[in-house]
Backbone as CSV, one residue per row, in Angstrom:
resi,resn,N_x,N_y,N_z,CA_x,CA_y,CA_z,C_x,C_y,C_z
1,UNK,46.201,-22.504,16.960,46.524,-23.164,15.630,46.526,-22.158,14.459
2,UNK,47.474,-22.232,13.598,47.513,-21.415,12.439,46.356,-21.685,11.496
3,UNK,45.798,-20.683,10.844,44.772,-20.843,9.889,45.131,-20.099,8.620
4,UNK,44.723,-20.646,7.509,45.030,-20.068,6.202,43.783,-20.111,5.322
5,UNK,43.729,-19.186,4.387,42.606,-19.086,3.472,43.077,-19.091,2.064
6,UNK,42.438,-19.906,1.200,42.633,-19.848,-0.271,41.488,-19.054,-0.899
7,UNK,41.854,-17.990,-1.527,40.875,-17.160,-2.273,40.949,-17.455,-3.811
8,UNK,39.791,-17.715,-4.362,39.809,-18.189,-5.738,38.995,-17.231,-6.684
9,UNK,39.597,-16.844,-7.783,38.943,-15.976,-8.797,39.307,-16.467,-10.172
10,UNK,38.474,-16.063,-11.130,38.729,-16.473,-12.553,38.624,-15.296,-13.513
11,UNK,39.157,-15.492,-14.596,39.029,-14.572,-15.771,38.912,-15.379,-17.049
12,UNK,37.980,-14.939,-17.969,37.707,-15.700,-19.168,36.596,-16.715,-18.931
13,UNK,36.284,-17.518,-19.962,35.288,-18.550,-19.903,35.861,-19.828,-19.817
14,UNK,35.535,-20.720,-18.878,36.105,-22.096,-18.763,35.587,-23.036,-19.845
15,UNK,34.404,-22.869,-20.254,33.654,-23.804,-21.118,34.487,-24.085,-22.461
16,UNK,34.747,-25.353,-22.746,35.344,-25.728,-24.053,34.330,-25.571,-25.177
17,UNK,33.079,-25.364,-24.862,32.092,-25.165,-25.931,32.025,-23.681,-26.274
18,UNK,32.647,-22.838,-25.472,32.636,-21.395,-25.795,33.694,-21.062,-26.926
19,UNK,33.241,-20.532,-27.957,34.172,-20.276,-29.144,34.751,-18.853,-29.194
20,UNK,34.321,-18.010,-28.244,34.718,-16.668,-28.271,36.012,-16.385,-27.513
21,UNK,36.168,-17.097,-26.407,37.244,-16.871,-25.501,38.269,-18.022,-25.592
22,UNK,39.446,-17.704,-26.010,40.460,-18.845,-26.129,41.209,-19.137,-24.937
23,UNK,41.096,-18.278,-23.916,41.908,-18.468,-22.670,40.977,-18.533,-21.482
24,UNK,41.490,-19.269,-20.465,40.780,-19.276,-19.143,41.828,-19.202,-18.103
25,UNK,41.681,-18.362,-17.105,42.618,-18.159,-16.045,41.879,-18.427,-14.689
26,UNK,42.498,-19.349,-13.913,41.984,-19.590,-12.548,43.132,-19.134,-11.541
27,UNK,42.854,-18.307,-10.643,43.836,-17.752,-9.765,43.468,-18.189,-8.240
28,UNK,44.497,-18.648,-7.575,44.378,-18.894,-6.166,45.411,-18.018,-5.404
29,UNK,44.832,-17.395,-4.377,45.640,-16.537,-3.451,45.655,-17.134,-2.064
30,UNK,46.865,-17.435,-1.550,46.945,-18.078,-0.293,47.446,-17.023,0.770
31,UNK,46.658,-16.857,1.883,46.992,-15.851,2.875,46.809,-16.570,4.246
32,UNK,47.699,-16.281,5.161,47.498,-16.665,6.533,46.385,-15.729,7.030
33,UNK,45.493,-16.253,7.839,44.390,-15.424,8.361,44.855,-14.242,9.163
34,UNK,45.988,-14.345,9.720,46.511,-13.180,10.490,46.761,-11.926,9.679
35,UNK,46.934,-12.134,8.362,47.144,-11.039,7.405,45.935,-10.428,6.794
36,UNK,44.717,-11.061,7.039,43.570,-10.696,6.253,43.087,-9.259,6.732
37,UNK,43.108,-8.994,8.033,42.655,-7.692,8.577,43.458,-6.582,7.936
38,UNK,44.818,-6.809,7.738,45.622,-5.770,7.179,45.203,-5.476,5.742
39,UNK,44.898,-6.560,4.986,44.454,-6.412,3.622,43.091,-5.651,3.518
40,UNK,42.195,-6.087,4.431,40.884,-5.356,4.388,41.065,-3.863,4.617
41,UNK,41.971,-3.545,5.606,42.193,-2.136,5.873,42.785,-1.359,4.702
42,UNK,43.726,-1.992,3.950,44.223,-1.433,2.822,43.216,-1.051,1.736
43,UNK,42.299,-2.024,1.495,41.342,-1.754,0.507,40.319,-0.680,0.957
44,UNK,40.038,-0.619,2.189,39.209,0.446,2.722,39.880,1.792,2.516
45,UNK,41.131,1.839,2.705,41.968,3.115,2.499,41.910,3.443,1.018
46,UNK,42.137,2.499,0.158,42.178,2.698,-1.281,40.850,3.312,-1.817
47,UNK,39.817,2.718,-1.271,38.427,3.095,-1.703,38.116,4.550,-1.220
48,UNK,38.630,4.950,-0.050,38.457,6.338,0.533,39.388,7.278,-0.408
49,UNK,40.602,6.857,-0.660,41.469,7.719,-1.369,41.113,8.037,-2.756
50,UNK,40.576,7.038,-3.468,40.219,7.241,-4.909,38.713,7.324,-5.106
51,UNK,37.989,7.571,-3.984,36.591,7.866,-4.096,35.714,6.748,-4.722
52,UNK,36.046,5.532,-4.349,35.353,4.288,-4.794,34.315,3.970,-3.762
53,UNK,33.257,3.383,-4.202,32.166,3.036,-3.282,32.642,2.154,-2.152
54,UNK,32.463,2.450,-0.936,32.894,1.634,0.200,32.218,0.307,0.313
55,UNK,30.983,0.302,-0.143,30.154,-0.938,0.054,30.194,-1.853,-1.122
56,UNK,31.020,-1.524,-2.130,31.096,-2.378,-3.292,32.528,-3.029,-3.391
57,UNK,32.592,-4.177,-3.959,33.904,-4.815,-4.167,34.806,-4.075,-5.187
58,UNK,36.120,-4.224,-4.947,37.062,-3.669,-5.867,37.122,-4.613,-7.081
59,UNK,36.562,-4.181,-8.172,36.493,-5.023,-9.394,37.415,-4.428,-10.452
60,UNK,38.523,-5.159,-10.746,39.599,-4.514,-11.543,39.097,-4.015,-12.948
61,UNK,38.373,-4.849,-13.654,37.904,-4.456,-14.959,37.104,-3.135,-14.913
62,UNK,36.248,-2.993,-13.945,35.444,-1.767,-13.823,36.297,-0.512,-13.593
63,UNK,37.313,-0.767,-12.776,38.195,0.372,-12.335,39.275,0.716,-13.388
64,UNK,39.772,-0.296,-14.065,40.909,-0.075,-14.950,40.534,0.107,-16.400
65,UNK,39.360,-0.555,-16.803,39.088,-0.642,-18.199,37.683,-0.287,-18.715
66,UNK,36.725,-0.608,-17.889,35.359,-0.282,-18.389,35.135,1.212,-18.672
67,UNK,34.838,1.560,-19.935,34.678,2.974,-20.311,33.705,3.757,-19.406
68,UNK,32.699,3.114,-18.920,31.649,3.818,-18.111,32.051,4.092,-16.718
69,UNK,32.980,3.327,-16.178,33.315,3.474,-14.729,34.788,3.566,-14.420
70,UNK,35.657,3.418,-15.390,37.143,3.535,-15.125,37.575,4.882,-14.582
71,UNK,38.553,4.836,-13.730,39.203,6.058,-13.328,40.053,6.717,-14.392
72,UNK,40.432,7.933,-14.244,41.326,8.632,-15.182,42.679,7.942,-15.142
73,UNK,43.330,8.082,-16.289,44.755,7.466,-16.417,45.668,7.953,-15.364
74,UNK,45.567,9.183,-15.049,46.420,9.713,-13.999,46.083,9.043,-12.671
75,UNK,44.877,8.971,-12.323,44.428,8.270,-11.000,44.843,6.766,-11.047
76,UNK,44.713,6.126,-12.200,45.055,4.696,-12.272,46.545,4.467,-12.042
77,UNK,47.394,5.311,-12.658,48.813,5.114,-12.405,49.107,5.340,-10.931
78,UNK,48.529,6.242,-10.241,48.649,6.431,-8.746,48.155,5.214,-7.987
79,UNK,46.959,4.764,-8.446,46.398,3.544,-7.792,47.289,2.353,-7.927
80,UNK,47.806,2.183,-9.187,48.694,1.023,-9.379,49.926,1.063,-8.569
81,UNK,50.456,2.252,-8.327,51.653,2.419,-7.546,51.314,2.054,-6.146
82,UNK,50.178,2.461,-5.605,49.753,2.089,-4.228,49.662,0.577,-4.054
83,UNK,48.960,-0.065,-5.018,48.752,-1.529,-5.029,50.021,-2.293,-5.158
84,UNK,50.960,-1.910,-6.087,52.224,-2.602,-6.265,53.079,-2.522,-4.926
85,UNK,53.067,-1.407,-4.302,53.894,-1.226,-3.143,53.338,-2.114,-2.009
86,UNK,52.003,-2.177,-1.933,51.293,-3.015,-0.859,51.620,-4.470,-1.074
87,UNK,51.532,-4.960,-2.361,51.743,-6.333,-2.629,53.154,-6.728,-2.360
88,UNK,54.130,-5.753,-2.589,55.491,-6.024,-2.326,55.798,-6.268,-0.803
89,UNK,54.874,-5.822,0.029,55.109,-5.897,1.458,54.411,-7.066,2.158
90,UNK,53.346,-7.567,1.590,52.527,-8.612,2.285,53.049,-10.039,1.909
91,UNK,52.957,-10.973,2.883,53.366,-12.313,2.643,52.163,-13.071,1.999
92,UNK,52.179,-13.103,0.686,51.060,-13.656,-0.109,51.651,-14.567,-1.174
93,UNK,50.907,-15.687,-1.460,51.350,-16.626,-2.487,50.248,-16.626,-3.578
94,UNK,50.694,-16.505,-4.835,49.751,-16.539,-6.037,50.011,-17.857,-6.734
95,UNK,48.880,-18.649,-6.980,49.072,-19.776,-7.870,48.056,-19.622,-9.024
96,UNK,48.545,-19.612,-10.220,47.690,-19.316,-11.375,47.769,-20.423,-12.374
97,UNK,46.571,-20.935,-12.795,46.464,-21.916,-13.853,46.013,-21.220,-15.096
98,UNK,46.705,-21.461,-16.184,46.515,-20.742,-17.477,46.082,-21.748,-18.466
99,UNK,44.868,-21.779,-18.957,44.347,-22.839,-19.882,44.215,-22.244,-21.287
100,UNK,44.870,-22.825,-22.216,44.693,-22.537,-23.631,43.696,-23.565,-24.175
101,UNK,42.514,-23.113,-24.501,41.386,-24.009,-24.647,41.496,-24.847,-25.972
102,UNK,42.063,-24.328,-27.091,42.201,-25.092,-28.235,43.145,-26.308,-28.030
103,UNK,44.244,-26.048,-27.197,45.120,-27.165,-26.862,44.476,-28.218,-26.007
104,UNK,43.581,-27.737,-25.109,42.871,-28.586,-24.237,42.000,-29.518,-25.041
105,UNK,41.206,-28.942,-25.928,40.280,-29.707,-26.828,41.026,-30.750,-27.616
106,UNK,42.201,-30.359,-28.185,43.034,-31.205,-29.002,43.607,-32.366,-28.221
107,UNK,43.948,-32.120,-26.889,44.465,-33.213,-26.079,43.401,-34.231,-25.690
108,UNK,42.142,-33.801,-25.601,41.026,-34.733,-25.348,40.637,-35.502,-26.578
109,UNK,40.987,-35.040,-27.766,40.592,-35.678,-29.000,39.306,-35.092,-29.555
110,UNK,38.867,-33.816,-29.127,37.711,-33.207,-29.613,37.878,-32.743,-31.045
111,UNK,36.999,-33.112,-31.922,37.097,-32.747,-33.376,36.178,-31.613,-33.722
112,UNK,35.037,-31.519,-33.053,34.083,-30.453,-33.304,33.314,-30.199,-32.009
113,UNK,32.601,-29.040,-31.959,31.861,-28.639,-30.799,30.613,-29.595,-30.575
114,UNK,30.284,-30.350,-31.651,29.197,-31.309,-31.542,29.599,-32.489,-30.592
115,UNK,30.958,-32.653,-30.425,31.425,-33.711,-29.456,30.904,-33.480,-28.053
116,UNK,30.509,-32.280,-27.651,30.002,-32.058,-26.354,28.533,-32.234,-26.296
117,UNK,27.895,-32.867,-27.238,26.469,-33.211,-27.215,26.254,-34.705,-27.045
118,UNK,25.155,-34.953,-26.545,24.874,-36.437,-26.370,24.674,-36.813,-24.903
119,UNK,25.505,-37.663,-24.377,25.380,-38.217,-23.028,25.782,-37.112,-22.034
120,UNK,25.301,-37.213,-20.767,25.711,-36.316,-19.725,27.194,-36.246,-19.536
121,UNK,27.901,-37.371,-19.732,29.379,-37.437,-19.617,30.016,-36.520,-20.670
122,UNK,29.517,-36.638,-21.913,30.022,-35.728,-22.994,29.811,-34.334,-22.705
123,UNK,28.593,-34.014,-22.219,28.304,-32.528,-21.949,29.154,-32.028,-20.791
124,UNK,29.482,-32.857,-19.902,30.304,-32.392,-18.788,31.778,-32.155,-19.191
125,UNK,32.170,-32.758,-20.279,33.549,-32.546,-20.728,33.866,-31.027,-20.919
126,UNK,32.921,-30.352,-21.364,33.132,-28.893,-21.713,33.642,-28.074,-20.426
127,UNK,33.416,-28.656,-19.263,33.820,-28.008,-18.020,35.104,-28.523,-17.486
128,UNK,35.795,-29.417,-18.199,37.019,-30.009,-17.662,38.201,-28.995,-17.444
129,UNK,38.262,-27.831,-18.246,39.326,-26.889,-17.836,39.176,-26.483,-16.355
130,UNK,37.959,-26.218,-15.914,37.811,-25.801,-14.513,38.423,-26.955,-13.578
131,UNK,38.093,-28.180,-13.905,38.432,-29.293,-13.063,40.039,-29.374,-12.937
132,UNK,40.651,-29.346,-14.083,42.130,-29.424,-14.108,42.818,-28.251,-13.421
133,UNK,42.339,-27.095,-13.738,42.856,-25.867,-13.103,42.676,-25.807,-11.627
134,UNK,41.490,-26.246,-11.143,41.175,-26.265,-9.727,41.991,-27.313,-9.024
135,UNK,42.236,-28.488,-9.664,43.062,-29.483,-9.016,44.474,-28.951,-8.740
136,UNK,45.022,-28.158,-9.723,46.319,-27.537,-9.552,46.333,-26.630,-8.350
137,UNK,45.310,-25.756,-8.267,45.169,-24.726,-7.160,45.022,-25.415,-5.863
138,UNK,44.120,-26.444,-5.758,43.945,-27.146,-4.477,45.168,-27.898,-4.048
139,UNK,45.912,-28.490,-4.965,47.166,-29.185,-4.591,48.141,-28.253,-4.002
140,UNK,48.247,-27.021,-4.585,49.141,-26.015,-4.007,48.724,-25.550,-2.603
141,UNK,47.447,-25.501,-2.403,46.888,-25.155,-1.093,47.211,-26.293,-0.129
142,UNK,47.039,-27.503,-0.560,47.353,-28.705,0.320,48.856,-28.661,0.622
143,UNK,49.722,-28.328,-0.334,51.121,-28.213,-0.032,51.393,-27.214,1.045
144,UNK,50.744,-26.003,0.980,50.922,-24.994,1.972,50.446,-25.462,3.291
145,UNK,49.334,-26.086,3.370,48.794,-26.567,4.673,49.658,-27.692,5.285
146,UNK,50.204,-28.551,4.406,51.054,-29.568,4.914,52.362,-29.051,5.522
147,UNK,52.857,-28.081,4.829,54.181,-27.532,5.265,54.075,-26.576,6.437
148,UNK,52.928,-25.850,6.528,52.760,-24.846,7.640,52.094,-25.422,8.871
149,UNK,51.415,-26.624,8.721,50.642,-27.132,9.737,49.334,-26.477,10.031
150,UNK,48.891,-25.627,9.060,47.677,-24.795,9.329,46.470,-25.570,8.919
151,UNK,45.276,-25.031,9.456,43.985,-25.506,9.046,43.478,-24.521,7.937
152,UNK,42.840,-24.973,6.920,42.525,-24.098,5.749,41.013,-24.048,5.482
153,UNK,40.648,-22.948,4.882,39.328,-22.792,4.291,39.477,-22.122,2.918
154,UNK,38.423,-22.291,2.157,38.392,-21.773,0.694,37.314,-20.755,0.559
155,UNK,37.553,-19.635,0.000,36.474,-18.629,-0.368,36.658,-18.281,-1.892
156,UNK,35.669,-18.613,-2.591,35.658,-18.454,-4.031,34.638,-17.428,-4.534
157,UNK,35.047,-16.649,-5.546,34.088,-15.777,-6.148,33.033,-16.602,-6.883
158,UNK,31.760,-16.408,-6.517,30.707,-17.357,-7.077,30.510,-17.044,-8.570
159,UNK,30.473,-18.167,-9.336,30.260,-18.074,-10.749,29.221,-19.228,-11.147
160,UNK,28.352,-18.888,-12.019,27.417,-19.971,-12.528,28.144,-21.087,-13.096
161,UNK,27.961,-22.275,-12.745,28.641,-23.372,-13.245,29.887,-23.689,-12.587
162,UNK,30.727,-22.683,-12.258,31.969,-22.773,-11.635,31.884,-23.349,-10.197
163,UNK,30.908,-22.892,-9.502,30.725,-23.361,-8.092,30.612,-24.902,-8.058
164,UNK,29.835,-25.465,-8.936,29.616,-26.913,-8.950,30.960,-27.631,-9.254
165,UNK,31.716,-27.089,-10.216,33.026,-27.684,-10.624,34.028,-27.603,-9.504
166,UNK,34.085,-26.483,-8.749,35.041,-26.345,-7.631,34.659,-27.390,-6.548
167,UNK,33.348,-27.507,-6.213,32.961,-28.461,-5.282,33.268,-29.922,-5.680
168,UNK,32.971,-30.185,-6.957,33.223,-31.576,-7.449,34.709,-31.825,-7.437
169,UNK,35.531,-30.919,-7.896,36.972,-31.072,-7.904,37.522,-31.294,-6.485
170,UNK,37.100,-30.552,-5.488,37.527,-30.684,-4.131,37.208,-32.079,-3.673
171,UNK,35.991,-32.550,-3.953,35.642,-34.007,-3.613,36.566,-34.950,-4.239
172,UNK,36.832,-34.769,-5.476,37.748,-35.644,-6.270,39.197,-35.693,-5.636
173,UNK,39.584,-34.461,-5.188,40.910,-34.452,-4.553,40.870,-35.165,-3.174
174,UNK,39.818,-34.967,-2.472,39.675,-35.614,-1.162,39.568,-37.129,-1.283
175,UNK,38.971,-37.574,-2.318,38.772,-39.052,-2.584,39.890,-39.694,-3.326
176,UNK,40.873,-38.832,-3.613,42.167,-39.276,-4.376,41.725,-39.905,-5.697
177,UNK,40.715,-39.229,-6.302,40.292,-39.672,-7.630,41.052,-38.969,-8.718
178,UNK,41.813,-38.018,-8.362,42.688,-37.293,-9.334,44.126,-37.367,-8.777
179,UNK,45.103,-37.105,-9.664,46.518,-37.304,-9.217,47.031,-36.075,-8.486
180,UNK,47.203,-36.270,-7.241,47.732,-35.314,-6.242,48.749,-36.056,-5.338
181,UNK,49.851,-35.565,-5.068,50.861,-36.110,-4.157,50.154,-36.605,-2.885
182,UNK,50.532,-37.752,-2.305,49.892,-38.334,-1.150,49.813,-37.346,-0.027
183,UNK,50.941,-36.749,0.369,50.871,-35.830,1.550,50.049,-34.640,1.298
184,UNK,49.940,-34.134,0.116,49.089,-32.978,-0.169,47.590,-33.474,-0.201
185,UNK,47.373,-34.700,-0.694,46.026,-35.296,-0.636,45.488,-35.383,0.790
186,UNK,46.314,-35.791,1.710,46.034,-35.913,3.095,45.628,-34.517,3.680
187,UNK,46.410,-33.539,3.268,46.231,-32.158,3.813,44.858,-31.710,3.289
188,UNK,44.587,-31.901,2.004,43.267,-31.446,1.394,42.144,-32.161,2.131
189,UNK,42.295,-33.446,2.321,41.246,-34.239,2.998,41.040,-33.898,4.444
190,UNK,42.080,-33.682,5.187,41.953,-33.594,6.629,42.042,-32.077,7.125
191,UNK,42.593,-31.166,6.293,42.743,-29.809,6.905,41.972,-28.700,6.240
192,UNK,41.246,-29.004,5.190,40.377,-27.999,4.570,38.999,-28.209,5.230
193,UNK,38.589,-27.241,6.055,37.418,-27.377,6.951,36.167,-26.746,6.279
194,UNK,36.361,-25.907,5.206,35.082,-25.182,4.704,35.422,-24.673,3.362
195,UNK,34.367,-24.551,2.543,34.445,-23.899,1.231,33.186,-22.979,1.211
196,UNK,33.394,-21.697,0.781,32.370,-20.795,0.747,32.376,-20.042,-0.608
197,UNK,31.216,-19.756,-1.109,31.055,-19.057,-2.422,30.495,-17.653,-2.184
198,UNK,31.286,-16.702,-2.572,30.973,-15.281,-2.297,30.043,-14.690,-3.397
199,UNK,28.863,-14.263,-3.105,27.972,-13.628,-4.071,28.553,-12.189,-4.284
200,UNK,28.070,-11.589,-5.452,28.415,-10.218,-5.688,28.046,-9.331,-4.583
201,UNK,29.032,-8.498,-4.255,28.746,-7.520,-3.103,29.441,-8.032,-1.865
202,UNK,29.885,-9.229,-1.754,30.604,-9.761,-0.597,31.944,-9.078,-0.528
203,UNK,32.251,-8.369,0.539,33.470,-7.688,0.727,34.605,-8.506,1.277
204,UNK,35.595,-8.716,0.544,36.704,-9.607,0.967,38.024,-9.061,0.383
205,UNK,38.948,-8.594,1.171,40.247,-8.099,0.638,40.969,-9.211,-0.084
206,UNK,40.878,-10.508,0.415,41.556,-11.565,-0.193,41.030,-11.772,-1.628
207,UNK,39.726,-11.766,-1.839,39.126,-11.927,-3.094,39.468,-10.764,-3.989
208,UNK,39.574,-9.582,-3.452,40.009,-8.341,-4.205,41.403,-8.560,-4.740
209,UNK,42.307,-9.037,-3.896,43.697,-9.349,-4.317,43.689,-10.365,-5.495
210,UNK,42.909,-11.456,-5.355,42.758,-12.465,-6.305,42.249,-11.904,-7.655
211,UNK,41.266,-11.003,-7.530,40.672,-10.305,-8.808,41.700,-9.522,-9.482
212,UNK,42.533,-8.806,-8.699,43.613,-8.032,-9.407,44.603,-8.953,-10.149
213,UNK,45.025,-9.991,-9.406,45.984,-10.862,-10.072,45.419,-11.587,-11.271
214,UNK,44.184,-12.017,-11.186,43.535,-12.710,-12.280,43.314,-11.797,-13.419
215,UNK,42.891,-10.586,-13.263,42.633,-9.559,-14.283,43.980,-9.242,-15.027
216,UNK,45.008,-9.028,-14.271,46.339,-8.658,-14.891,46.947,-9.843,-15.663
217,UNK,46.823,-11.010,-15.111,47.350,-12.216,-15.814,46.635,-12.387,-17.125
218,UNK,45.293,-12.259,-17.080,44.480,-12.437,-18.292,44.823,-11.404,-19.332
219,UNK,45.061,-10.144,-18.916,45.411,-9.091,-19.861,46.857,-9.393,-20.483
220,UNK,47.784,-9.837,-19.723,49.051,-10.209,-20.206,48.947,-11.388,-21.234
221,UNK,48.122,-12.295,-20.903,47.909,-13.532,-21.791,47.310,-13.124,-23.076
222,UNK,46.392,-12.094,-23.074,45.773,-11.591,-24.251,46.587,-10.487,-24.969
223,UNK,47.731,-10.171,-24.368,48.680,-9.207,-24.897,48.087,-7.808,-25.010
224,UNK,47.301,-7.414,-23.972,46.759,-6.119,-23.876,47.762,-5.164,-23.193
225,UNK,48.938,-5.073,-23.682,49.982,-4.393,-23.020,49.776,-2.862,-23.073
226,UNK,48.995,-2.422,-24.013,48.782,-0.934,-24.074,47.983,-0.492,-22.861
227,UNK,47.055,-1.373,-22.456,46.237,-1.041,-21.245,47.145,-1.066,-20.039
228,UNK,48.056,-1.988,-19.967,49.031,-2.173,-18.808,49.886,-0.963,-18.686
229,UNK,50.425,-0.441,-19.689,51.298,0.701,-19.698,50.620,2.011,-19.340
230,UNK,49.480,2.225,-19.901,48.690,3.517,-19.612,48.241,3.581,-18.252
231,UNK,47.819,2.468,-17.684,47.198,2.402,-16.349,48.199,2.073,-15.206
232,UNK,49.361,1.587,-15.653,50.366,1.247,-14.566,50.277,-0.132,-14.018
233,UNK,49.307,-0.968,-14.542,49.213,-2.230,-13.947,50.376,-3.113,-14.205
234,UNK,51.240,-2.828,-15.213,52.509,-3.494,-15.364,53.353,-3.452,-14.103
235,UNK,53.284,-2.405,-13.396,54.038,-2.307,-12.174,53.461,-3.194,-11.081
236,UNK,52.147,-3.359,-11.068,51.572,-4.378,-10.113,52.093,-5.778,-10.536
237,UNK,52.210,-6.082,-11.807,52.698,-7.375,-12.199,54.074,-7.644,-11.796
238,UNK,54.899,-6.651,-11.758,56.250,-6.719,-11.340,56.361,-7.252,-9.922
239,UNK,55.349,-6.929,-9.063,55.306,-7.373,-7.698,54.628,-8.765,-7.500
240,UNK,53.736,-8.990,-8.377,53.054,-10.272,-8.341,53.929,-11.483,-8.790
241,UNK,54.643,-11.185,-9.860,55.400,-12.265,-10.541,56.356,-12.960,-9.577
242,UNK,57.173,-12.297,-8.748,58.107,-13.034,-7.908,57.409,-13.886,-6.905
243,UNK,56.100,-13.584,-6.606,55.389,-14.395,-5.628,54.396,-15.349,-6.201
244,UNK,54.488,-15.553,-7.522,53.540,-16.383,-8.237,54.173,-17.570,-8.829
245,UNK,53.354,-18.701,-8.876,53.746,-19.825,-9.646,52.629,-20.053,-10.601
246,UNK,52.984,-20.112,-11.905,52.071,-20.203,-12.995,52.133,-21.502,-13.749
247,UNK,51.062,-22.206,-13.856,51.027,-23.493,-14.521,50.357,-23.298,-15.820
248,UNK,50.932,-23.580,-16.929,50.250,-23.553,-18.244,49.677,-24.928,-18.432
249,UNK,48.380,-25.027,-18.580,47.645,-26.314,-18.840,47.738,-26.569,-20.333
250,UNK,48.708,-27.244,-20.804,48.905,-27.517,-22.194,48.521,-28.890,-22.473
251,UNK,48.751,-29.351,-23.783,48.358,-30.713,-24.195,48.898,-31.812,-23.332
252,UNK,50.228,-31.695,-23.003,50.869,-32.700,-22.214,50.306,-32.856,-20.809
253,UNK,49.989,-31.748,-20.163,49.483,-31.729,-18.875,48.012,-32.298,-18.833
254,UNK,47.237,-31.968,-19.873,45.890,-32.582,-19.960,45.918,-34.060,-20.187
255,UNK,46.802,-34.546,-21.026,47.007,-35.944,-21.210,47.398,-36.697,-19.904
256,UNK,48.311,-36.086,-19.223,48.768,-36.723,-17.946,47.584,-36.786,-16.939
257,UNK,46.821,-35.708,-16.860,45.743,-35.615,-15.863,44.702,-36.709,-16.174
258,UNK,44.298,-36.894,-17.504,43.383,-37.925,-17.843,43.947,-39.225,-18.227
259,UNK,45.226,-39.318,-18.125,46.012,-40.624,-18.419,45.761,-41.058,-19.893
260,UNK,45.934,-40.098,-20.778,45.748,-40.357,-22.154,47.117,-40.538,-22.894
261,UNK,47.241,-41.507,-23.700,48.418,-41.707,-24.511,48.352,-40.785,-25.709
262,UNK,49.458,-40.409,-26.298,49.421,-39.553,-27.538,48.547,-40.143,-28.609
263,UNK,47.634,-39.408,-29.128,46.713,-39.911,-30.138,45.462,-40.603,-29.642
264,UNK,45.424,-40.903,-28.255,44.240,-41.488,-27.707,43.242,-40.362,-27.419
265,UNK,41.904,-40.790,-27.598,40.878,-39.766,-27.234,40.305,-40.087,-25.857
266,UNK,39.655,-39.117,-25.264,39.073,-39.387,-24.004,37.995,-40.431,-24.113
267,UNK,37.803,-41.175,-22.953,36.847,-42.287,-22.938,35.388,-41.838,-23.335
268,UNK,35.038,-40.617,-22.932,33.689,-40.158,-23.244,33.438,-40.004,-24.740
269,UNK,34.543,-39.782,-25.526,34.378,-39.597,-26.943,34.324,-40.909,-27.603
270,UNK,34.584,-42.022,-26.920,34.515,-43.355,-27.514,33.105,-43.852,-27.440
271,UNK,32.253,-43.205,-26.682,30.841,-43.610,-26.614,30.151,-43.183,-27.920
272,UNK,29.334,-44.024,-28.443,28.486,-43.618,-29.568,27.372,-42.827,-29.158
273,UNK,27.081,-41.783,-30.060,25.936,-40.975,-29.809,24.635,-41.668,-30.342
274,UNK,23.699,-41.916,-29.426,22.442,-42.617,-29.799,21.556,-41.601,-30.485
275,UNK,21.005,-41.926,-31.563,20.025,-41.104,-32.297,18.667,-41.876,-32.277
276,UNK,17.634,-41.099,-31.772,16.376,-41.773,-31.671,15.481,-41.213,-32.738
277,UNK,14.751,-42.065,-33.500,13.794,-41.628,-34.611,12.433,-42.045,-34.184
278,UNK,11.515,-41.090,-34.123,10.112,-41.447,-33.884,9.567,-42.173,-35.004
279,UNK,8.973,-43.314,-34.768,8.306,-44.095,-35.871,7.049,-43.330,-36.356
280,UNK,6.875,-43.438,-37.648,5.686,-42.738,-38.271,4.629,-43.712,-38.770
């Protein structure tokens, strides 16, 4: 029986209570398991060729941008050429959810960051971007499994807070508590056999591909085009783009997900915050 794996990585901060990062990117990479060994071999070759640590994961920010660890511009252009050529050859699917957080807050009816205080339900609202983005990624994986007849597993780069949201979203998708097409819901429920969270240092070519795609998408979203041209990652994007489906999670999609009418606020915001005063 055919088997497939969904690799999940993220860039930016998902929390709506975070005021510093305006964007959040969640990337899903779908690979048939028969291709994974080839990808592992490619990254072993890349690490040898560019003298990168064999026992450490390929982390795009550290290699392309971190002043303390980045390669020279000449090496990066050569590296980008190698990666872009490889991506052009492998049968890979990229599914990318792009969240603009101020639009997300507006769609929920959030007026201030104090709206995330109070009840547990209100506090959980700050993590809703993860839920909506993960639902999109899981639905696309369900579509792949339904069409290919494969059995699937999920491997995600472990992030504090994100692991819980991925698990919860997967349960919601399986329970049909969120809007997913019936046949994709059935595939998610019956064909996804495992989900695993990879700690730092876990070597996985699929996660390394997801990291590259997430990093480049985030840079493009933040319009860091100077970095892209100097390092050659724009060439990698040219190979990712034809194989990618990108969903912008805007106000309309947030309202549809939570079934909100225009001008309506999320049900958690309708709850009154209880204030307790100690008697003196």
